[in-house]
């Protein structure tokens, strides 16, 4: 399927959607991708970002090699 066919298929599928929530999520993705609006994080997302920053600051993370070893060895 080429890009034009994908766009037409997507448009057709979007027009069939009934749930506003899904349409709003698609809009957010498009806005973010097209850089028309600032992406707004939820409270939960902001909290998780803060947790990740704190973990990084405290060196509470795995290197890529460490993670790979754990995944290989179980």
Coordinates of N, CA, C and O in Angstrom, one line a residue:
X1 N 0.8 -1.2 0.0 CA 0.0 0.0 0.0 C 0.9 1.2 0.0 O 1.8 1.4 0.8
X2 N 0.6 2.2 -0.9 CA 1.4 3.4 -0.9 C 0.8 4.4 0.0 O -0.2 4.2 0.6
X3 N 1.5 5.5 0.1 CA 1.1 6.6 1.1 C -0.3 7.1 0.9 O -1.1 7.3 1.8
X4 N -0.6 7.3 -0.4 CA -1.9 7.8 -0.7 C -3.0 6.8 -0.3 O -4.1 7.2 0.2
X5 N -2.8 5.6 -0.6 CA -3.8 4.5 -0.2 C -3.9 4.5 1.3 O -5.0 4.3 1.8
X6 N -2.8 4.6 2.0 CA -2.8 4.5 3.5 C -3.6 5.7 4.0 O -4.4 5.6 5.0
X7 N -3.4 6.9 3.5 CA -4.2 8.1 3.9 C -5.7 7.9 3.7 O -6.5 8.2 4.6
X8 N -6.0 7.4 2.5 CA -7.5 7.2 2.2 C -8.1 6.2 3.2 O -9.2 6.4 3.7
X9 N -7.3 5.1 3.4 CA -7.8 4.1 4.3 C -8.0 4.7 5.7 O -9.0 4.4 6.4
X10 N -7.0 5.4 6.2 CA -7.1 6.0 7.5 C -8.3 7.0 7.6 O -9.0 7.0 8.6
X11 N -8.5 7.8 6.6 CA -9.6 8.8 6.6 C -10.9 8.0 6.7 O -11.8 8.4 7.5
X12 N -11.0 7.0 5.9 CA -12.3 6.2 5.9 C -12.5 5.5 7.3 O -13.6 5.5 7.8
X13 N -11.5 5.1 7.9 CA -11.6 4.4 9.2 C -11.9 5.5 10.3 O -12.8 5.2 11.2
X14 N -11.3 6.6 10.2 CA -11.6 7.7 11.2 C -13.1 8.1 11.1 O -13.7 8.4 12.1
X15 N -13.6 8.3 9.9 CA -15.0 8.7 9.7 C -16.0 7.7 10.3 O -17.1 8.1 10.6
X16 N -15.6 6.5 10.5 CA -16.4 5.5 11.1 C -16.4 5.4 12.6 O -17.2 4.7 13.2
X17 N -15.4 6.1 13.2 CA -15.3 6.1 14.6 C -16.5 6.7 15.3 O -17.0 7.8 14.9
X18 N -16.9 6.2 16.4 CA -18.0 6.7 17.2 C -17.5 7.3 18.5 O -18.1 8.3 19.0
X19 N -16.4 6.8 19.1 CA -15.9 7.3 20.4 C -15.1 8.5 20.3 O -14.0 8.6 19.6
X20 N -15.5 9.6 20.9 CA -14.8 10.9 20.9 C -13.4 10.7 21.5 O -12.5 11.4 21.0
X21 N -13.2 9.9 22.5 CA -11.9 9.7 23.1 C -10.9 9.2 22.1 O -9.7 9.7 22.1
X22 N -11.2 8.3 21.2 CA -10.3 7.8 20.2 C -9.9 8.9 19.2 O -8.8 9.1 18.9
X23 N -11.0 9.6 18.8 CA -10.7 10.7 17.9 C -9.8 11.8 18.5 O -8.9 12.3 17.8
X24 N -10.0 12.1 19.8 CA -9.2 13.1 20.5 C -7.8 12.6 20.5 O -6.8 13.4 20.4
X25 N -7.6 11.3 20.8 CA -6.2 10.8 20.8 C -5.5 10.9 19.5 O -4.3 11.2 19.4
X26 N -6.3 10.6 18.4 CA -5.7 10.7 17.1 C -5.3 12.2 16.8 O -4.3 12.4 16.3
X27 N -6.2 13.1 17.2 CA -5.9 14.5 17.1 C -4.6 14.9 17.8 O -3.8 15.6 17.3
X28 N -4.4 14.4 19.0 CA -3.2 14.7 19.8 C -2.0 14.2 19.1 O -1.0 14.9 19.0
X29 N -2.1 13.0 18.5 CA -0.9 12.4 17.8 C -0.6 13.3 16.6 O 0.6 13.6 16.3
X30 N -1.6 13.7 15.8 CA -1.4 14.5 14.6 C -0.9 15.8 15.0 O 0.0 16.4 14.3
X31 N -1.4 16.5 16.0 CA -0.9 17.8 16.5 C 0.5 17.7 16.9 O 1.3 18.6 16.5
X32 N 0.9 16.7 17.6 CA 2.3 16.5 18.0 C 3.2 16.3 16.8 O 4.2 16.9 16.7
X33 N 2.8 15.4 15.9 CA 3.6 15.1 14.8 C 3.7 16.3 13.8 O 4.8 16.5 13.3
X34 N 2.7 17.1 13.7 CA 2.7 18.2 12.8 C 3.2 19.5 13.6 O 3.3 20.6 13.0
X35 N 3.5 19.3 14.9 CA 4.1 20.4 15.7 C 3.2 21.6 15.7 O 3.7 22.8 15.6
X36 N 1.9 21.4 15.8 CA 1.0 22.5 15.8 C 0.6 22.9 17.2 O 0.3 24.1 17.5
X37 N 0.7 22.0 18.1 CA 0.3 22.3 19.5 C 1.3 21.6 20.4 O 2.0 20.7 20.1
X38 N 1.4 22.1 21.6 CA 2.3 21.6 22.6 C 1.6 20.3 23.1 O 0.4 20.3 23.4
X39 N 2.4 19.2 23.3 CA 1.8 18.0 23.8 C 1.7 18.1 25.3 O 2.7 18.5 26.0
X40 N 0.5 17.9 25.9 CA 0.2 18.1 27.3 C 0.3 16.7 28.0 O -0.4 15.8 27.6
X41 N 1.2 16.6 29.0 CA 1.3 15.3 29.7 C 0.2 15.3 30.8 O -0.2 16.3 31.4
X42 N -0.3 14.1 31.1 CA -1.2 13.9 32.1 C -0.4 14.0 33.5 O 0.8 13.9 33.5
X43 N -1.2 14.1 34.6 CA -0.5 14.1 35.9 C 0.3 12.8 36.1 O 1.5 12.9 36.6
X44 N -0.2 11.7 35.7 CA 0.5 10.4 35.9 C 1.8 10.4 35.0 O 2.8 9.9 35.5
X45 N 1.7 10.9 33.8 CA 2.9 11.0 33.0 C 3.9 11.9 33.6 O 5.1 11.6 33.6
X46 N 3.5 13.0 34.1 CA 4.5 14.0 34.7 C 5.1 13.3 35.9 O 6.3 13.5 36.1
X47 N 4.3 12.6 36.7 CA 4.9 11.9 37.9 C 5.9 10.9 37.5 O 7.0 10.7 38.1
X48 N 5.6 10.1 36.4 CA 6.5 9.1 36.0 C 7.8 9.7 35.4 O 8.9 9.2 35.6
X49 N 7.7 10.8 34.7 CA 8.9 11.5 34.2 C 9.8 12.0 35.4 O 11.0 11.8 35.4
X50 N 9.1 12.5 36.4 CA 9.9 13.0 37.6 C 10.5 11.8 38.3 O 11.7 11.9 38.7
X51 N 9.8 10.6 38.4 CA 10.4 9.4 39.0 C 11.7 9.0 38.2 O 12.7 8.6 38.8
X52 N 11.5 9.0 36.9 CA 12.6 8.6 36.0 C 13.8 9.5 36.2 O 15.0 9.1 36.2
X53 N 13.6 10.8 36.3 CA 14.7 11.7 36.5 C 15.4 11.5 37.8 O 16.6 11.6 37.9
X54 N 14.6 11.3 38.8 CA 15.2 11.0 40.2 C 16.0 9.7 40.1 O 17.1 9.7 40.7
X55 N 15.5 8.7 39.5 CA 16.2 7.4 39.4 C 17.5 7.6 38.6 O 18.6 7.1 39.0
X56 N 17.5 8.4 37.6 CA 18.7 8.7 36.8 C 19.7 9.5 37.7 O 20.9 9.2 37.7
X57 N 19.2 10.5 38.4 CA 20.0 11.3 39.3 C 20.7 10.4 40.3 O 21.9 10.6 40.7
X58 N 20.0 9.4 40.8 CA 20.5 8.5 41.9 C 21.3 7.3 41.3 O 21.6 6.3 42.0
X59 N 21.4 7.3 40.0 CA 22.1 6.2 39.2 C 21.4 4.9 39.5 O 22.0 3.8 39.5
X60 N 20.1 4.9 39.6 CA 19.2 3.7 39.8 C 18.7 3.2 38.5 O 17.5 3.2 38.2
X61 N 19.6 2.9 37.6 CA 19.3 2.4 36.3 C 20.3 1.3 35.8 O 21.3 1.2 36.4
X62 N 19.9 0.6 34.8 CA 20.8 -0.4 34.2 C 21.4 0.2 32.9 O 20.8 0.9 32.2
X63 N 22.6 -0.2 32.7 CA 23.2 0.1 31.4 C 22.6 -0.8 30.4 O 22.0 -1.8 30.7
X64 N 22.8 -0.5 29.1 CA 22.3 -1.4 28.0 C 22.9 -2.8 28.2 O 22.2 -3.8 28.0
X65 N 24.2 -2.9 28.5 CA 24.9 -4.2 28.6 C 24.3 -5.0 29.8 O 24.1 -6.2 29.7
X66 N 24.1 -4.3 30.9 CA 23.5 -5.0 32.1 C 22.1 -5.5 31.8 O 21.7 -6.6 32.1
X67 N 21.3 -4.7 31.1 CA 19.9 -5.1 30.8 C 19.9 -6.3 29.8 O 19.2 -7.3 30.0
X68 N 20.8 -6.2 28.8 CA 21.0 -7.3 27.9 C 21.4 -8.6 28.6 O 20.8 -9.7 28.3
X69 N 22.3 -8.5 29.5 CA 22.7 -9.7 30.3 C 21.6 -10.3 31.1 O 21.4 -11.5 31.1
X70 N 20.8 -9.5 31.7 CA 19.7 -9.9 32.5 C 18.6 -10.6 31.6 O 18.1 -11.7 32.0
X71 N 18.4 -10.0 30.5 CA 17.4 -10.6 29.6 C 17.9 -11.9 29.0 O 17.1 -12.9 28.9
X72 N 19.1 -12.1 28.7 CA 19.7 -13.3 28.2 C 19.7 -14.4 29.2 O 19.4 -15.6 29.0
X73 N 20.0 -14.0 30.5 CA 20.2 -15.0 31.5 C 19.0 -15.3 32.4 O 19.0 -16.1 33.2
X74 N 18.0 -14.4 32.2 CA 16.7 -14.6 32.9 C 16.8 -14.0 34.2 O 16.8 -13.8 35.2

